[in-house]
Tab-separated table of C-alpha atoms in Angstrom:
chain	number	residue	atom	x	y	z
P	211	UNK	CA	1.635	-38.812	-23.947
P	212	UNK	CA	3.351	-35.885	-22.723
P	213	UNK	CA	6.479	-36.577	-20.245
P	214	UNK	CA	6.591	-35.180	-16.897
P	215	UNK	CA	8.514	-32.354	-15.574
P	216	UNK	CA	11.291	-33.584	-13.520
P	217	UNK	CA	11.143	-30.368	-11.640
P	218	UNK	CA	7.415	-30.672	-10.896
P	219	UNK	CA	6.263	-31.660	-7.125
P	220	UNK	CA	7.753	-35.074	-5.857
P	221	UNK	CA	5.615	-37.429	-3.867
P	222	UNK	CA	6.855	-36.441	-0.670
P	223	UNK	CA	6.097	-33.212	-1.526
P	224	UNK	CA	2.549	-33.271	-2.494
P	225	UNK	CA	1.761	-35.399	0.864
P	226	UNK	CA	2.846	-32.446	2.730
P	227	UNK	CA	0.661	-29.984	0.539
P	228	UNK	CA	-2.206	-32.023	-0.013
P	229	UNK	CA	-3.148	-31.535	3.492
P	230	UNK	CA	-3.020	-27.977	3.272
P	231	UNK	CA	-4.600	-27.398	-0.163
P	232	UNK	CA	-8.703	-27.611	0.424
P	233	UNK	CA	-10.411	-29.238	-2.245
P	234	UNK	CA	-12.952	-27.418	-4.184
P	235	UNK	CA	-16.195	-26.978	-3.125
P	236	UNK	CA	-18.809	-28.642	-6.109
P	237	UNK	CA	-21.653	-27.134	-6.950
P	238	UNK	CA	-25.150	-28.875	-4.708
P	239	UNK	CA	-26.579	-29.806	-8.115
P	240	UNK	CA	-23.377	-31.308	-8.910
P	241	UNK	CA	-23.612	-29.946	-12.518
P	242	UNK	CA	-20.327	-28.495	-14.511
P	243	UNK	CA	-17.239	-29.872	-15.484
P	244	UNK	CA	-15.134	-31.606	-12.440
P	245	UNK	CA	-12.552	-29.200	-10.892
P	246	UNK	CA	-8.982	-30.033	-12.236
P	247	UNK	CA	-6.514	-31.779	-10.155
P	248	UNK	CA	-4.949	-29.761	-7.121
P	249	UNK	CA	-1.542	-31.048	-7.716
P	250	UNK	CA	-1.343	-30.752	-11.596
P	251	UNK	CA	-2.817	-27.289	-11.389
P	252	UNK	CA	-0.122	-26.303	-8.728
P	253	UNK	CA	2.330	-27.751	-10.893
P	254	UNK	CA	1.252	-25.308	-13.522
P	255	UNK	CA	1.509	-22.526	-11.307
P	256	UNK	CA	4.923	-23.612	-9.955
P	257	UNK	CA	6.035	-23.687	-14.030
P	258	UNK	CA	5.052	-19.858	-14.502
P	259	UNK	CA	6.938	-18.936	-10.799
P	260	UNK	CA	10.362	-20.663	-12.051
P	261	UNK	CA	10.080	-19.390	-15.861
P	262	UNK	CA	8.866	-16.092	-15.154
P	263	UNK	CA	6.756	-16.849	-18.576
P	264	UNK	CA	3.263	-15.044	-19.466
P	265	UNK	CA	0.278	-17.497	-18.333
P	266	UNK	CA	-0.750	-18.267	-21.680
P	267	UNK	CA	2.443	-20.368	-22.218
P	268	UNK	CA	1.418	-22.967	-19.854
P	269	UNK	CA	2.687	-26.058	-21.400
P	270	UNK	CA	-0.407	-28.461	-22.589
P	271	UNK	CA	1.269	-31.376	-20.068
P	272	UNK	CA	-0.576	-29.168	-17.302
P	273	UNK	CA	-4.259	-28.207	-16.940
P	274	UNK	CA	-5.029	-25.086	-19.474
P	275	UNK	CA	-3.856	-21.554	-18.273
P	276	UNK	CA	-6.825	-19.979	-17.398
P	277	UNK	CA	-7.462	-22.861	-15.078
P	278	UNK	CA	-3.987	-22.264	-13.663
P	279	UNK	CA	-4.175	-18.654	-13.410
P	280	UNK	CA	-8.087	-18.360	-11.819
P	281	UNK	CA	-7.370	-21.348	-9.050
P	282	UNK	CA	-4.189	-19.127	-8.247
P	283	UNK	CA	-5.998	-16.083	-7.629
P	284	UNK	CA	-8.902	-18.012	-5.611
P	285	UNK	CA	-6.101	-19.494	-3.542
P	286	UNK	CA	-4.763	-16.124	-3.253
P	287	UNK	CA	-7.971	-14.602	-2.265
P	288	UNK	CA	-8.984	-17.068	0.041
P	289	UNK	CA	-5.826	-17.135	2.209
P	290	UNK	CA	-4.811	-20.644	1.309
P	291	UNK	CA	-1.103	-19.168	0.201
P	292	UNK	CA	-0.312	-17.568	3.352
P	293	UNK	CA	-1.693	-20.328	5.046
P	294	UNK	CA	0.491	-22.824	3.591
P	295	UNK	CA	3.403	-20.973	4.249
P	296	UNK	CA	2.632	-20.353	7.772
P	297	UNK	CA	1.665	-24.420	8.246
P	298	UNK	CA	5.303	-25.271	6.267
P	299	UNK	CA	7.099	-22.331	9.184
P	300	UNK	CA	5.352	-23.923	11.955
P	301	UNK	CA	6.428	-27.514	11.149
P	302	UNK	CA	10.107	-26.397	10.753
P	303	UNK	CA	9.881	-24.426	13.799
P	304	UNK	CA	8.415	-27.608	15.654
P	305	UNK	CA	11.397	-29.425	14.139
P	306	UNK	CA	13.806	-27.069	15.691
P	307	UNK	CA	14.799	-25.834	12.283
P	308	UNK	CA	13.801	-22.368	12.468
P	309	UNK	CA	15.220	-20.360	14.666
P	310	UNK	CA	14.250	-16.671	15.394
P	311	UNK	CA	16.851	-15.829	18.176
P	312	UNK	CA	18.778	-13.905	15.392
P	313	UNK	CA	16.999	-12.856	12.595
P	314	UNK	CA	17.889	-10.553	9.248
P	315	UNK	CA	16.094	-8.072	7.602
P	316	UNK	CA	16.395	-6.337	4.218
P	317	UNK	CA	14.480	-5.027	1.011
P	318	UNK	CA	15.034	-5.228	-2.313
P	319	UNK	CA	13.484	-3.937	-5.432
P	320	UNK	CA	11.454	-5.424	-8.515
P	321	UNK	CA	10.626	-3.123	-11.370
P	322	UNK	CA	7.138	-3.501	-12.355
P	323	UNK	CA	5.919	-3.693	-15.757
P	324	UNK	CA	2.275	-3.531	-14.372
P	325	UNK	CA	0.503	-2.661	-11.085
P	326	UNK	CA	-1.919	-0.412	-9.470
P	327	UNK	CA	-1.260	-0.591	-5.650
P	328	UNK	CA	2.210	-1.197	-3.921
P	329	UNK	CA	3.539	0.213	-7.330
P	330	UNK	CA	5.570	3.291	-6.795
P	331	UNK	CA	7.753	5.465	-8.883
P	332	UNK	CA	11.387	6.211	-7.460
P	333	UNK	CA	14.874	6.981	-8.899
P	334	UNK	CA	15.064	3.558	-10.676
P	335	UNK	CA	11.636	3.726	-12.136
P	336	UNK	CA	8.290	2.168	-11.411
P	337	UNK	CA	8.655	-0.877	-9.157
P	338	UNK	CA	7.534	-2.200	-6.136
P	339	UNK	CA	9.658	-3.168	-2.975
P	340	UNK	CA	10.138	-6.341	-1.210
P	341	UNK	CA	10.769	-6.920	2.301
P	342	UNK	CA	11.811	-10.041	3.785
P	343	UNK	CA	13.170	-11.323	7.180
P	344	UNK	CA	15.236	-14.635	7.322
P	345	UNK	CA	15.931	-16.625	10.589
P	346	UNK	CA	19.328	-17.985	11.649
P	347	UNK	CA	19.816	-20.300	9.085
P	348	UNK	CA	18.676	-17.940	6.258
P	349	UNK	CA	15.036	-19.343	5.708
P	350	UNK	CA	12.237	-16.775	5.195
P	351	UNK	CA	9.867	-15.978	8.442
P	352	UNK	CA	8.376	-12.949	7.093
P	353	UNK	CA	7.668	-11.321	3.782
P	354	UNK	CA	5.724	-8.231	2.346
P	355	UNK	CA	5.406	-5.873	-0.418
P	356	UNK	CA	5.292	-2.222	-0.675
P	357	UNK	CA	5.522	0.771	-2.842
P	358	UNK	CA	9.149	1.386	-3.694
P	359	UNK	CA	9.052	4.959	-2.035
P	360	UNK	CA	8.839	4.723	1.448
P	361	UNK	CA	12.472	4.067	3.559
P	362	UNK	CA	13.013	0.720	4.900
P	363	UNK	CA	13.016	1.948	8.386
P	364	UNK	CA	9.678	2.965	7.981
P	365	UNK	CA	8.597	-0.368	6.580
P	366	UNK	CA	10.256	-2.737	9.744
P	367	UNK	CA	7.432	-2.901	12.008
P	368	UNK	CA	4.743	-3.499	9.019
P	369	UNK	CA	7.019	-6.519	7.975
P	370	UNK	CA	7.620	-7.844	11.407
P	371	UNK	CA	3.814	-7.886	11.580
P	372	UNK	CA	3.689	-10.341	8.807
P	373	UNK	CA	5.853	-12.759	10.688
P	374	UNK	CA	4.568	-16.402	9.663
P	375	UNK	CA	5.352	-17.696	13.034
P	376	UNK	CA	3.666	-17.018	16.376
P	377	UNK	CA	7.274	-15.673	17.697
P	378	UNK	CA	9.106	-12.275	17.379
P	379	UNK	CA	12.896	-12.244	16.876
P	380	UNK	CA	15.179	-11.098	19.736
P	381	UNK	CA	17.853	-9.644	17.700
P	382	UNK	CA	17.034	-8.232	14.349
P	383	UNK	CA	19.766	-7.931	12.223
P	384	UNK	CA	19.877	-5.135	9.688
P	385	UNK	CA	22.457	-2.882	7.454
P	386	UNK	CA	23.255	0.800	8.018
P	387	UNK	CA	19.946	1.935	6.385
P	388	UNK	CA	18.372	0.518	9.484
P	389	UNK	CA	20.285	2.834	11.633
P	390	UNK	CA	17.820	4.815	13.543
P	391	UNK	CA	17.184	5.713	17.321
P	392	UNK	CA	13.595	5.945	16.762
P	393	UNK	CA	13.328	2.542	15.509
P	394	UNK	CA	15.345	1.014	18.163
P	395	UNK	CA	13.345	2.723	20.851
P	396	UNK	CA	10.261	1.303	18.973
P	397	UNK	CA	11.542	-2.512	18.615
P	398	UNK	CA	12.736	-2.529	22.229
P	399	UNK	CA	9.132	-1.918	23.524
P	400	UNK	CA	8.390	-5.615	21.874
P	401	UNK	CA	11.923	-7.127	23.309
P	402	UNK	CA	13.459	-7.099	19.897
P	403	UNK	CA	16.684	-5.515	19.584
P	404	UNK	CA	17.941	-3.817	16.430
P	405	UNK	CA	21.301	-4.910	15.522
P	406	UNK	CA	23.228	-2.267	12.653
P	407	UNK	CA	26.265	-0.351	12.251
P	408	UNK	CA	26.432	3.026	12.371
P	409	UNK	CA	26.174	5.340	9.472
P	410	UNK	CA	29.180	7.135	8.575
P	411	UNK	CA	27.899	10.369	9.437
P	412	UNK	CA	26.461	9.306	13.074
P	413	UNK	CA	27.723	11.734	16.313
P	414	UNK	CA	26.182	9.728	18.592
P	415	UNK	CA	27.864	5.997	18.716
P	416	UNK	CA	25.355	3.736	20.574
P	417	UNK	CA	25.879	0.361	18.942
P	418	UNK	CA	27.894	-2.451	21.110
P	419	UNK	CA	30.393	-3.366	18.598
P	420	UNK	CA	30.623	-6.958	20.685
P	421	UNK	CA	26.898	-7.524	19.559
P	422	UNK	CA	27.861	-6.253	15.895
P	423	UNK	CA	29.536	-9.335	15.200
P	424	UNK	CA	26.288	-10.996	14.622
P	425	UNK	CA	26.284	-8.371	11.643
P	426	UNK	CA	28.755	-11.024	9.859
P	427	UNK	CA	26.072	-13.197	9.299
P	428	UNK	CA	23.702	-10.742	7.197
P	429	UNK	CA	24.754	-12.455	4.009
P	430	UNK	CA	22.111	-15.188	4.807
P	431	UNK	CA	19.263	-12.463	3.822
P	432	UNK	CA	20.824	-11.668	0.629
P	433	UNK	CA	21.380	-15.309	0.051
P	434	UNK	CA	17.464	-15.415	0.363
P	435	UNK	CA	16.731	-12.766	-1.983
P	436	UNK	CA	18.934	-14.990	-4.125
P	437	UNK	CA	16.957	-18.279	-4.101
P	438	UNK	CA	13.797	-16.217	-4.416
P	439	UNK	CA	15.129	-14.492	-7.822
P	440	UNK	CA	15.806	-17.842	-9.068
P	441	UNK	CA	12.169	-17.851	-9.662
P	442	UNK	CA	11.914	-15.310	-12.721
P	443	UNK	CA	8.204	-14.303	-12.109
P	444	UNK	CA	9.678	-12.442	-9.073
P	445	UNK	CA	12.463	-10.857	-10.540
P	446	UNK	CA	10.263	-8.524	-12.541
P	447	UNK	CA	6.526	-7.628	-11.377
P	448	UNK	CA	3.984	-8.523	-14.005
P	449	UNK	CA	0.813	-9.466	-11.880
P	450	UNK	CA	-1.376	-6.030	-12.135
P	451	UNK	CA	-2.374	-6.551	-8.774
P	452	UNK	CA	-0.524	-6.418	-5.653
P	453	UNK	CA	-2.000	-9.523	-3.911
P	454	UNK	CA	-1.197	-11.561	-6.831
P	455	UNK	CA	2.468	-10.727	-6.658
P	456	UNK	CA	2.742	-11.037	-2.744
P	457	UNK	CA	0.702	-14.787	-3.594
P	458	UNK	CA	3.735	-15.486	-6.008
P	459	UNK	CA	6.221	-14.325	-3.254
P	460	UNK	CA	4.149	-16.804	-0.534
P	461	UNK	CA	4.810	-19.651	-3.005
P	462	UNK	CA	8.459	-19.090	-3.823
P	463	UNK	CA	8.890	-19.053	-0.035
P	464	UNK	CA	6.802	-22.291	0.260
P	465	UNK	CA	8.968	-23.864	-2.409
P	466	UNK	CA	12.123	-22.954	-0.100
P	467	UNK	CA	10.619	-24.287	2.936
P	468	UNK	CA	9.947	-27.588	1.346
P	469	UNK	CA	13.628	-28.054	0.753
P	470	UNK	CA	14.223	-28.249	4.622
P	471	UNK	CA	11.182	-30.818	5.200
């Protein structure tokens, strides 16, 4: 009998996820094969997320790769993946482990080997832009993807819409790519103050240098991207469909949040 992988879900982690991942619905006539165990399937999906290997390389200790891939797509399309992320984030928020009084925003680029929507061709080649917001502690509270061509300034509001907790950050901190009077005005309507250093060529200085001290902690969003890129499936986009790649990002964020529960 193959040994269990020590990086699989622990019993404590599965007790949390067990209530969030619904049991598959059996056919009314009770025909067909019984559904594979959800925990075993999820461990197979997590193996792909960690290693970045093709689905067909899923080890024999997990259900077949067809089962893992099919169930993954079902969970993505039915909203289970995002629902799990929202539930974990809300749990941490209630415990006081999430704090969006201060949040950090940034984007990164994932080259795409496949992909249709959300796969542009900028100077760096074909790929997808990943936008994320981290809370005061560097934990993910928003994640979204877009074509690599739009400027990050135009993706701030769409990223805020994807917040996984029902609370907007009071202070949103970014690098000088987000230095925009138009964006500053737009965010102020929602009660969000944008904190970003001015660009070198800016003539009208508007940033309060005292509040700019918060910029020192912007490394936390960089650390979040480093955590996500520990999952090799997120370094390069192999998923043809954008929703599947976003589902992998949701799953990676879930693993990060599970460490704090």
